[in-house]
Amino acid sequence: MFDFIRNHQRWMQFILLILIVPTFAFFGVQSYSSFMSEEPKMATVNGKPITQREYDQARRDQLDQYRQMMGAQFDPALLDTPAMRQRLLDQMINQRLLAAAATDNHFSVSDETLRNTIASNPAVQDNGKFSPERYRAALAAQGLTPAAFEAGLRRDLAIGRVLDPIAQSARLPAAVAGSIEHALTETRHVSTRRFAAVDYKSKVQVSDADIQNWYDANKQQYQVPDQVQAQYLVLDEAAASAGIKVSDDDIAKYYEQNKSRFGQPERRRASHIMIKLAPDATDAQRQAARAKADDIAKQAAAHPGAFAELAKKYSEDAGSSTRGGDLGWIGPGMLTPALQKAVDALQKGQVSGVIESPFGLHIVQLTDLQPAQTKPLAEVRDQIVDEIRKQIASSRFSDMATKLTSLVYDQRDSLQPAADALGLKIRQAGGITRTGLLPQDQTGPGSASASPDSALLDNPRVRQALFSPEVLRDKQNSGVIELASDTMLVVRVAANTPAHVPPLDQLKDKIRARLVETRAADAAAKAGEQMLEALRKTPAAPADGFGGAADVSRQNPQNMARPLLDAVMRAPAAPLPSYAGARDGDDYVVARIDKVEPGKSDPEALTALNQQLSGAWGQAEDEAVLKILRQQYKVEIAPEANRILQGGETEQQTS
């Protein structure tokens, strides 16, 4: 056949022409070209598409940023949600809108503004001034040239001019800010009476029919998500240390080799008398200081026991003179070389001659001396055994990790060969879902949430591996998952339980307890509302059972629950007393308002509030402008985008 085609090329060209030309005639050249080359799109802004490829890349970049920030705690199941994907698409649309508005309105940035913006960045400054060298180095570290960076920055600054003036000019009217401040600081003296749901539980009756009806109508609330039972191997320090024995000879040899680590070096404590002498002192000043120091040194040498008194009287070191010149225990590098040499040469109680340092002239006395000491082997034996075991375990861990990586791939459908070869025990735990570990009451014995390894199994990378197609569907071993420098895990799925609703028999007690709590809360609310209605009809009537008086405001709620606080602050300020009520969890609380104090004005607080509210106002105006721009530039969301935003996987990602 290929020989026929090669020998009759002109005939084949004619046949292809007959087949292709009608296609152009029927569909049109543009349609044919679009069919062959147009990418799937997520949205259209001003007639220009945001393609699926662009969206996928932005999504990958965003997830990579989260992965770098969160490290081992990165969990795509929690971050790559429909809401996050919708937010990303909205951000891309907004960027296109602002760019289009900046272009159409000829927004530009002057060279001076560009220079000032770059120069104001601390990363390119040296002693507060712009440094061309640091600027070029910073760009080179990011793989950018000055021309490319400046073009991008100029574009971003121009786009910023669309919304920045709106946010910066947003100001809340002073009257509105003052009114809000008064509302926030208005104080009400309130006492309360609580109708506790627990007091009504004994009166609640729940029948089997009630439980059945609730189960039939609401059983999806108890749906257990898709879960797996996992088999896994853990390679950690404990596994690498198993079976290691340390001999007495090894202990003795290690002790001799590291004797200096198991003791305390010689320690010396000293005091000094200092006479200040500036480096640029004149000859006369130098001679006077020397004469004074020599005289003090003679007195100290003649009366060593009076050294502290001489230091208090003559020393010009303000830090030590009040302590009799005491410098404390001398550690390496604490003294200048000349002083250190003098201290090391003294015997306990001995006084030195005059020593010169960059700070002045010194007379030093050694006040205490602790000879070097070495701890006996018996005292440090356990420490040595532990250190030797860790050294051996570290070497073994590296070898075991290499073997584990090889073995789990050699036989992908079982962990047993790797376990046998490395002396590891296959562990098993259930109740692991894509987003976490199920509580023990939903999984029974062997629950991962009750396992000592729960923290390992709840790691996002472990859950992600368990629900990957090759592990979940094909029941293959995962790769080696390195959770820490000394902890590795390999997992496989032993069993998979699809999402399901447990039968009524398993949920009966839970539903009964839930109905009792709900009906008790309703009974408490009914009793509280009846009392509230009666008090509102006759507010002057005596009201028993109220207590816990407090002054509350929107700014200082005094731990009052938000629903009750809102009800209290909305209650009429006159006549008094007035009453309000609201649920507080399962309870119902009736509040009595006896006094209302108007809000107060604080200039500093008002300024801060005005700034906060103006910021919120500016953000609202930004959103309003973006909404108008969406209409102006005819933003359209492609039908395919909804599937991608909800499902997460795109055709380009799965291909």
XYZ file of C-alpha atoms in Angstrom:
655
model
C 0.000 0.000 0.000
C 2.815 2.416 0.894
C 4.450 1.599 -2.431
C 1.195 2.578 -4.195
C 1.070 5.918 -2.386
C 4.717 6.618 -3.143
C 4.291 5.735 -6.839
C 1.044 7.714 -7.278
C 1.697 10.931 -5.346
C -0.092 13.171 -7.861
C -3.262 11.067 -7.631
C -3.141 11.180 -3.806
C -2.748 14.981 -3.809
C -5.810 15.271 -6.039
C -7.875 13.010 -3.743
C -6.871 14.997 -0.622
C -7.781 18.242 -2.377
C -11.263 16.887 -3.145
C -11.715 15.934 0.514
C -10.426 19.194 2.042
C -11.898 21.904 -0.230
C -15.582 21.063 0.548
C -14.753 21.282 4.227
C -13.505 24.857 3.781
C -16.535 25.681 1.676
C -18.987 24.298 4.240
C -17.414 25.554 7.506
C -15.379 28.515 6.308
C -11.673 29.007 6.675
C -12.013 30.863 10.004
C -14.202 28.171 11.552
C -11.834 25.474 10.372
C -8.881 27.361 11.830
C -10.738 27.877 15.139
C -11.691 24.202 15.286
C -8.048 23.221 14.868
C -6.388 25.774 17.164
C -8.771 27.431 19.653
C -8.044 26.571 23.292
C -10.821 25.915 25.809
C -11.582 29.108 27.694
C -12.704 29.929 31.208
C -13.975 33.460 30.593
C -13.941 36.319 28.117
C -12.978 39.906 28.985
C -13.479 42.573 26.343
C -13.685 39.835 23.717
C -10.337 38.312 24.763
C -10.328 34.890 26.419
C -8.793 33.697 29.652
C -7.855 30.242 28.446
C -8.005 27.071 30.441
C -4.259 26.727 30.017
C -3.680 30.163 31.589
C -6.023 29.327 34.442
C -4.350 25.959 35.059
C -0.935 27.601 35.205
C -2.135 30.258 37.648
C -3.725 27.559 39.772
C -0.536 25.497 39.840
C 1.486 28.593 40.758
C -0.922 29.386 43.590
C -0.781 25.842 44.993
C 3.028 25.858 44.727
C 3.123 29.045 46.803
C 0.926 27.444 49.473
C 3.098 24.312 49.387
C 6.257 26.363 49.995
C 4.658 28.326 52.825
C 3.038 25.369 54.622
C 5.601 22.642 54.016
C 4.521 19.246 55.355
C 1.146 20.637 56.449
C 0.139 21.501 52.883
C -3.157 19.779 52.074
C -4.575 20.420 48.594
C -7.937 19.007 49.682
C -8.354 21.945 52.064
C -6.956 24.639 49.786
C -7.986 23.591 46.283
C -11.710 24.091 46.909
C -14.470 25.451 44.640
C -14.447 28.715 46.589
C -10.660 29.095 46.202
C -10.833 28.268 42.496
C -13.648 30.800 41.988
C -11.605 33.432 43.827
C -8.620 32.757 41.580
C -10.709 33.136 38.411
C -12.207 36.371 39.760
C -8.695 37.690 40.418
C -7.631 36.883 36.858
C -10.745 38.594 35.471
C -10.151 41.667 37.662
C -6.538 41.909 36.461
C -7.706 41.858 32.852
C -10.375 44.476 33.590
C -7.931 46.851 35.257
C -5.396 46.406 32.465
C -8.053 47.146 29.846
C -9.269 50.226 31.743
C -5.699 51.502 32.157
C -5.031 51.062 28.429
C -8.288 52.631 27.248
C -7.880 55.630 29.560
C -4.206 56.089 28.615
C -2.961 55.762 32.201
C 0.816 56.011 32.270
C 3.675 56.394 34.718
C 6.466 58.941 34.350
C 10.121 57.975 34.443
C 10.540 59.969 37.648
C 7.731 58.070 39.398
C 9.244 54.790 38.257
C 12.693 55.802 39.563
C 11.294 56.958 42.909
C 9.326 53.742 43.348
C 12.382 51.587 42.717
C 14.638 53.733 44.895
C 12.205 53.548 47.840
C 12.576 49.759 48.077
C 14.831 48.936 51.094
C 16.096 45.816 49.291
C 18.018 47.982 46.816
C 19.281 50.564 49.301
C 22.654 50.902 50.982
C 22.627 53.057 54.129
C 19.244 54.429 53.140
C 20.287 55.400 49.609
C 19.609 53.707 46.286
C 22.457 51.388 45.280
C 22.752 50.484 41.573
C 24.932 47.498 42.517
C 22.361 46.089 44.942
C 19.594 46.767 42.415
C 21.320 44.773 39.687
C 22.216 41.994 42.135
C 18.611 41.725 43.377
C 17.295 41.454 39.817
C 19.976 38.949 38.824
C 19.003 36.735 41.775
C 15.486 36.556 40.312
C 16.679 36.030 36.753
C 15.423 39.452 35.625
C 16.999 42.206 33.569
C 16.471 45.859 34.527
C 14.548 46.489 31.292
C 12.126 43.594 31.859
C 11.605 44.438 35.537
C 11.024 48.138 34.892
C 8.564 47.406 32.084
C 6.577 45.123 34.377
C 6.664 47.603 37.257
C 5.594 50.456 34.966
C 2.650 48.338 33.812
C 1.653 47.452 37.413
C 1.851 51.087 38.517
C -0.298 52.165 35.573
C -2.894 49.492 36.385
C -2.820 50.593 40.029
C -3.967 54.047 38.964
C -7.374 52.645 38.111
C -8.377 51.817 41.683
C -5.764 53.439 43.948
C -7.278 56.957 43.771
C -10.688 55.526 44.662
C -9.496 53.744 47.791
C -7.227 56.621 48.835
C -9.966 59.233 48.478
C -12.673 57.242 50.271
C -13.732 59.168 53.358
C -16.612 58.401 55.672
C -18.726 61.466 56.567
C -17.881 62.689 60.068
C -21.535 62.524 61.122
C -21.737 58.861 60.148
C -18.511 57.998 61.998
C -19.717 59.881 65.079
C -23.052 58.080 65.000
C -21.336 54.698 64.758
C -18.968 55.606 67.612
C -21.908 56.507 69.848
C -23.647 53.258 68.944
C -20.515 51.273 69.789
C -19.932 52.985 73.144
C -23.530 53.234 74.380
C -23.671 51.320 77.683
C -26.627 49.446 79.136
C -26.950 48.083 82.666
C -28.317 44.582 82.236
C -29.335 41.698 84.499
C -30.331 38.314 83.122
C -32.353 35.207 83.800
C -31.341 31.953 82.115
C -33.726 29.171 81.099
C -31.375 26.197 80.913
C -32.260 23.454 78.442
C -30.914 20.806 80.825
C -33.771 21.588 83.232
C -36.303 20.485 80.606
C -34.692 17.231 79.463
C -36.570 15.094 81.954
C -39.861 16.296 80.471
C -38.959 15.391 76.879
C -40.425 12.214 75.375
C -38.939 10.687 72.218
C -40.623 7.662 70.599
C -39.178 5.104 68.189
C -41.410 6.623 65.507
C -39.846 10.047 66.152
C -36.386 8.543 65.699
C -37.412 6.745 62.488
C -38.965 9.871 61.023
C -35.931 11.988 61.841
C -33.621 9.348 60.368
C -35.620 9.196 57.145
C -35.571 12.967 56.738
C -32.039 13.754 57.920
C -29.918 10.617 57.639
C -27.513 12.287 55.177
C -26.222 14.337 58.101
C -24.642 11.136 59.429
C -23.078 10.084 56.138
C -19.624 8.645 56.675
C -17.221 9.804 53.943
C -15.167 7.547 51.708
C -12.527 5.932 53.933
C -9.676 3.467 53.709
C -8.024 0.942 55.939
C -4.282 1.294 55.496
C -1.343 -1.002 55.937
C 1.906 0.844 56.497
C 5.555 0.585 57.455
C 7.280 3.161 59.641
C 11.021 3.664 59.416
C 12.206 5.920 62.211
C 14.917 6.159 64.830
C 13.251 3.504 66.981
C 13.136 1.051 64.058
C 16.755 1.749 63.124
C 17.814 1.320 66.778
C 16.072 -2.016 67.288
C 18.446 -4.782 68.338
C 21.510 -2.557 68.705
C 23.781 -3.766 71.512
C 26.667 -1.737 72.862
C 29.588 -3.653 74.388
C 31.604 -2.635 77.446
C 34.699 -2.300 75.255
C 32.886 0.140 72.962
C 31.757 2.155 75.977
C 35.259 2.322 77.448
C 36.837 3.284 74.127
C 34.219 6.010 73.526
C 34.805 7.358 77.047
C 38.559 7.642 76.541
C 38.149 9.295 73.137
C 35.691 11.875 74.466
C 36.934 12.384 78.013
C 37.104 16.134 77.609
C 33.344 16.239 76.962
C 32.518 14.484 80.228
C 34.111 16.940 82.570
C 34.421 20.544 83.573
C 37.504 22.531 82.544
C 39.415 24.660 84.991
C 37.491 27.789 86.014
C 38.966 31.035 87.348
C 37.233 33.926 89.070
C 38.856 37.340 89.257
C 38.413 40.911 90.464
C 40.094 44.011 89.097
C 40.757 47.670 89.725
C 40.736 49.804 86.589
C 42.190 53.252 86.044
C 40.859 54.773 82.817
C 43.406 55.725 80.163
C 42.231 56.944 76.771
C 44.158 55.673 73.709
C 44.903 59.278 72.693
C 46.019 60.369 76.170
C 48.926 62.795 76.389
C 52.235 61.754 77.919
C 51.412 63.698 81.061
C 48.031 61.979 81.411
C 49.639 58.607 80.784
C 52.334 59.198 83.454
C 49.739 60.321 86.005
C 47.528 57.266 85.384
C 50.547 54.953 85.592
C 51.696 56.468 88.870
C 48.220 56.089 90.366
C 47.944 52.468 89.203
C 51.411 51.591 90.527
C 50.527 53.018 93.932
C 47.278 51.021 94.089
C 49.069 47.854 92.952
C 51.567 48.220 95.819
C 48.734 48.632 98.339
C 46.902 45.578 96.939
C 50.044 43.445 96.961
C 50.738 44.433 100.563
C 47.164 43.790 101.702
C 45.484 41.202 99.359
C 42.574 40.808 101.746
C 41.663 44.487 101.283
C 41.445 44.219 97.458
C 37.634 44.597 97.385
C 37.797 47.768 99.512
C 40.511 49.213 97.270
C 38.366 48.434 94.199
C 35.348 50.212 95.678
C 37.538 53.219 96.519
C 39.726 53.557 93.423
C 38.333 51.537 90.484
C 36.889 53.613 87.645
C 34.949 50.645 86.189
C 31.383 51.578 87.127
C 30.097 48.075 86.377
C 32.300 46.215 88.869
C 33.539 48.753 91.410
C 30.377 48.525 93.549
C 30.912 44.727 93.726
C 34.490 45.089 94.931
C 35.824 44.721 91.379
C 34.320 41.212 90.944
C 34.344 40.063 87.279
C 32.710 36.690 87.994
C 33.844 33.421 86.476
C 36.045 34.111 83.474
C 35.033 32.344 80.270
C 36.914 32.093 76.961
C 37.057 35.407 75.088
C 35.717 37.477 77.982
C 38.990 39.327 78.611
C 41.585 40.942 76.385
C 44.614 38.697 75.704
C 46.863 40.586 78.128
C 44.342 40.351 80.989
C 43.542 36.713 80.209
C 47.263 35.840 80.294
C 47.651 37.567 83.650
C 44.627 35.827 85.188
C 45.844 32.423 83.959
C 49.265 33.005 85.594
C 47.963 33.927 89.074
C 47.540 31.676 92.081
C 44.394 31.955 94.224
C 44.516 35.204 96.242
C 47.540 36.522 94.333
C 47.541 40.093 92.952
C 49.059 41.037 89.597
C 51.082 44.052 88.654
C 49.733 46.832 86.433
C 48.374 45.518 83.089
C 47.486 47.789 80.186
C 44.495 47.153 77.917
C 42.633 49.286 75.350
C 40.325 50.359 78.208
C 42.942 51.493 80.696
C 45.266 50.159 83.400
C 44.287 47.146 85.531
C 45.329 45.457 88.743
C 43.904 41.905 88.929
C 43.384 39.461 91.786
C 42.465 35.776 91.349
C 39.669 35.248 93.896
C 38.740 31.617 93.220
C 40.000 28.596 91.292
C 38.179 25.360 90.395
C 40.524 22.700 88.995
C 39.469 20.732 85.931
C 37.306 17.716 86.761
C 36.270 14.644 84.785
C 33.094 12.682 85.544
C 33.708 8.973 86.217
C 32.621 6.455 83.599
C 29.848 5.074 85.805
C 28.229 8.499 85.955
C 28.104 9.017 82.170
C 27.667 5.388 81.076
C 23.986 5.768 80.093
C 24.764 8.915 78.113
C 27.551 7.126 76.227
C 25.347 4.126 75.431
C 22.666 6.449 74.086
C 25.142 8.369 71.907
C 26.692 5.181 70.493
C 23.244 3.753 69.741
C 22.271 6.954 67.933
C 25.434 6.902 65.822
C 24.890 3.277 64.811
C 21.160 3.931 64.258
C 21.922 6.919 62.024
C 24.106 4.788 59.765
C 21.577 1.945 59.770
C 18.732 4.361 59.035
C 20.436 5.556 55.865
C 21.012 1.979 54.660
C 17.461 0.908 55.567
C 15.963 3.924 53.790
C 17.799 3.012 50.573
C 16.654 -0.619 50.800
C 13.086 0.385 51.651
C 12.842 2.609 48.585
C 13.978 -0.266 46.375
C 11.911 -3.014 48.007
C 8.518 -1.255 47.921
C 8.905 -0.849 44.136
C 10.185 -4.375 43.499
C 6.887 -5.888 44.684
C 4.233 -3.210 44.395
C 1.278 -5.251 45.695
C 2.637 -6.133 49.162
C 4.609 -4.630 52.028
C 5.614 -8.024 53.395
C 8.909 -8.422 51.486
C 10.108 -5.013 52.672
C 8.960 -5.734 56.226
C 10.762 -9.107 56.283
C 13.993 -7.760 54.783
C 14.230 -4.785 57.169
C 12.751 -6.329 60.285
C 9.818 -3.909 60.330
C 6.298 -4.694 61.500
C 3.364 -4.055 59.178
C 0.919 -1.826 61.016
C -2.735 -1.329 60.175
C -5.294 1.389 60.907
C -8.681 2.378 59.518
C -10.973 5.369 59.290
C -8.681 7.500 57.119
C -10.497 9.904 54.798
C -9.291 12.393 52.218
C -9.554 15.245 54.721
C -8.722 13.655 58.079
C -9.236 10.782 60.505
C -12.692 9.627 61.545
C -13.449 9.433 65.283
C -13.184 6.007 66.857
C -16.949 5.649 67.354
C -17.383 5.681 63.555
C -14.661 3.155 62.791
C -14.485 0.811 65.775
C -11.313 -1.039 66.841
C -8.161 -0.214 64.895
C -9.129 3.413 64.356
C -6.314 5.589 63.063
C -7.496 8.437 65.322
C -6.836 6.247 68.386
C -3.513 4.930 67.095
C -0.135 6.084 68.456
C 0.631 6.865 64.805
C -2.373 9.181 64.397
C -0.175 12.239 63.762
C 1.683 10.376 60.987
C -1.485 9.051 59.342
C -3.214 12.435 59.486
C -0.367 14.087 57.604
C -1.753 15.602 54.357
C 0.950 13.912 52.259
C 0.044 10.491 53.668
C -3.678 10.982 53.014
C -2.935 12.299 49.544
C -0.843 9.176 48.806
C -3.573 6.811 50.087
C -6.170 8.355 47.794
C -3.956 8.534 44.709
C -5.263 6.317 41.849
C -2.427 3.769 41.907
C -2.724 3.229 45.675
C -6.508 3.480 46.097
C -7.685 1.830 42.889
C -4.802 -0.488 42.004
C -3.917 -1.402 45.632
C -0.222 -0.741 45.023
C 2.376 0.404 47.514
C 2.969 4.112 47.725
C 6.421 5.511 47.322
C 8.489 6.310 50.391
C 6.988 9.366 52.112
C 9.607 11.346 54.036
C 7.776 13.125 56.843
C 10.920 14.230 58.682
C 14.657 13.698 58.448
C 14.299 10.636 60.690
C 10.792 9.410 59.812
C 9.672 7.668 56.622
C 6.407 5.963 55.784
C 5.158 3.582 53.106
C 1.410 2.927 52.829
C -0.974 0.754 50.873
C -4.755 0.393 50.944
C -5.969 -2.843 52.513
C -9.665 -2.005 52.122
C -11.795 0.862 50.854
C -15.238 1.679 52.223
C -17.309 4.002 50.010
C -19.278 6.860 51.524
C -22.386 5.506 53.241
C -25.045 6.195 55.851
C -24.928 3.784 58.807
C -28.139 1.810 59.478
C -30.618 3.165 62.013
C -29.616 0.598 64.649
C -26.130 2.157 64.835
C -27.463 5.707 65.074
C -30.521 5.215 67.267
C -28.920 6.369 70.533
C -27.274 9.381 68.869
C -30.536 10.464 67.249
C -32.457 10.019 70.504
C -29.931 12.175 72.388
C -30.038 14.775 69.635
C -33.840 14.964 69.668
C -33.867 15.234 73.462
C -31.396 18.129 73.333
C -33.276 19.872 70.524
C -36.673 19.546 72.194
C -35.295 20.577 75.586
C -33.776 23.678 73.968
C -37.128 24.449 72.291
C -38.927 24.026 75.628
C -36.463 26.379 77.338
C -36.920 28.924 74.547
C -40.698 28.669 74.791
C -40.650 29.249 78.550
C -38.273 32.190 78.144
C -40.334 33.763 75.368
C -43.521 33.449 77.441
C -41.884 35.230 80.345
C -40.457 37.884 77.995
C -43.910 38.552 76.544
C -45.456 38.870 80.011
C -42.747 41.281 81.192
C -43.114 43.456 78.123
C -46.846 43.782 78.784
C -46.278 44.802 82.421
C -42.663 46.091 82.588
C -43.116 47.604 86.055
C -44.188 44.278 87.570
C -41.684 42.566 89.913
C -39.379 40.201 88.034
C -37.842 37.378 90.032
C -34.766 35.328 89.178
C -32.684 38.032 87.526
C -29.016 38.308 88.412
C -25.523 38.720 86.985
C -25.851 42.484 86.543
C -23.284 44.044 84.215
C -22.698 47.139 82.106
C -22.430 46.038 78.477
C -21.841 47.784 75.176
C -21.219 46.725 71.611
C -17.585 47.581 72.213
C -17.377 45.766 75.559
C -19.889 42.882 75.620
C -18.628 41.435 78.950
C -18.710 37.877 77.550
C -22.376 38.217 76.644
C -23.310 35.996 73.684
C -23.638 37.894 70.407
C -27.349 37.089 69.749
C -28.311 38.298 73.241
C -26.090 41.388 72.991
C -27.700 42.329 69.678
C -31.167 41.918 71.204
C -30.203 43.993 74.269
C -28.736 46.842 72.213
C -31.783 46.903 69.911
C -34.257 47.076 72.797
C -35.985 50.477 73.332
C -34.010 52.857 75.524
C -37.231 54.190 77.063
C -39.315 53.543 79.003
C -37.220 51.559 81.465
C -37.004 48.841 82.471
C -37.150 47.214 79.057
C -36.634 43.570 78.188
C -34.989 41.493 75.471
C -34.337 37.808 74.943
C -32.350 35.457 72.734
C -31.031 31.920 72.539
C -27.616 31.285 74.018
C -26.612 27.869 72.717
C -29.278 25.439 73.929
C -30.443 27.867 76.635
C -32.653 30.920 76.425
C -31.774 34.131 78.257
C -34.085 37.001 79.151
C -32.343 40.316 79.810
C -33.635 43.258 81.849
C -32.287 46.718 80.923
C -32.492 49.122 83.865
C -30.221 51.948 82.708
C -28.945 53.350 79.419
C -25.925 55.659 79.194
C -25.366 57.430 75.847
C -22.169 56.779 73.957
C -19.134 58.960 74.540
C -16.801 60.563 72.047
C -13.043 59.936 72.199
C -11.059 61.916 69.592
C -8.285 59.302 69.305
C -10.726 56.396 69.114
C -12.861 58.315 66.613
C -9.824 58.892 64.372
C -8.930 55.190 64.412
C -12.566 54.212 63.774
C -12.805 56.694 60.911
C -9.691 55.221 59.288
C -11.031 51.687 59.666
C -14.442 52.554 58.263
C -12.934 54.608 55.440
C -10.836 51.593 54.478
C -13.940 49.407 54.372
C -15.758 52.118 52.398
C -12.891 52.292 49.914
C -12.925 48.521 49.482
C -16.669 48.604 48.811
C -16.165 51.340 46.205
C -13.403 49.285 44.558
C -15.776 46.353 44.287
C -18.464 48.616 42.839
C -16.037 49.900 40.187
C -15.033 46.353 39.271
C -18.708 45.441 38.940
C -19.226 48.340 36.534
C -16.120 47.358 34.577
C -17.464 43.812 34.221
C -20.532 45.226 32.525
C -18.549 47.707 30.434
C -16.108 45.106 29.141
C -18.758 42.399 28.830
C -17.270 39.693 31.031
C -18.660 36.272 30.184
C -17.996 33.044 32.088
C -17.710 30.002 29.821
C -20.074 27.073 30.582
C -17.074 24.752 30.905
C -15.677 26.931 33.692
C -18.388 25.870 36.139
C -17.428 22.209 35.801
C -13.770 23.013 36.380
C -14.483 25.289 39.342
C -16.660 22.668 41.023
C -14.774 19.510 40.102
C -11.239 20.811 40.301
C -9.722 18.516 37.654
C -9.270 19.996 34.203
C -8.818 18.109 30.978
C -5.347 19.553 30.596
C -4.359 18.482 34.085
C -5.550 14.913 33.678
C -4.118 14.468 30.187
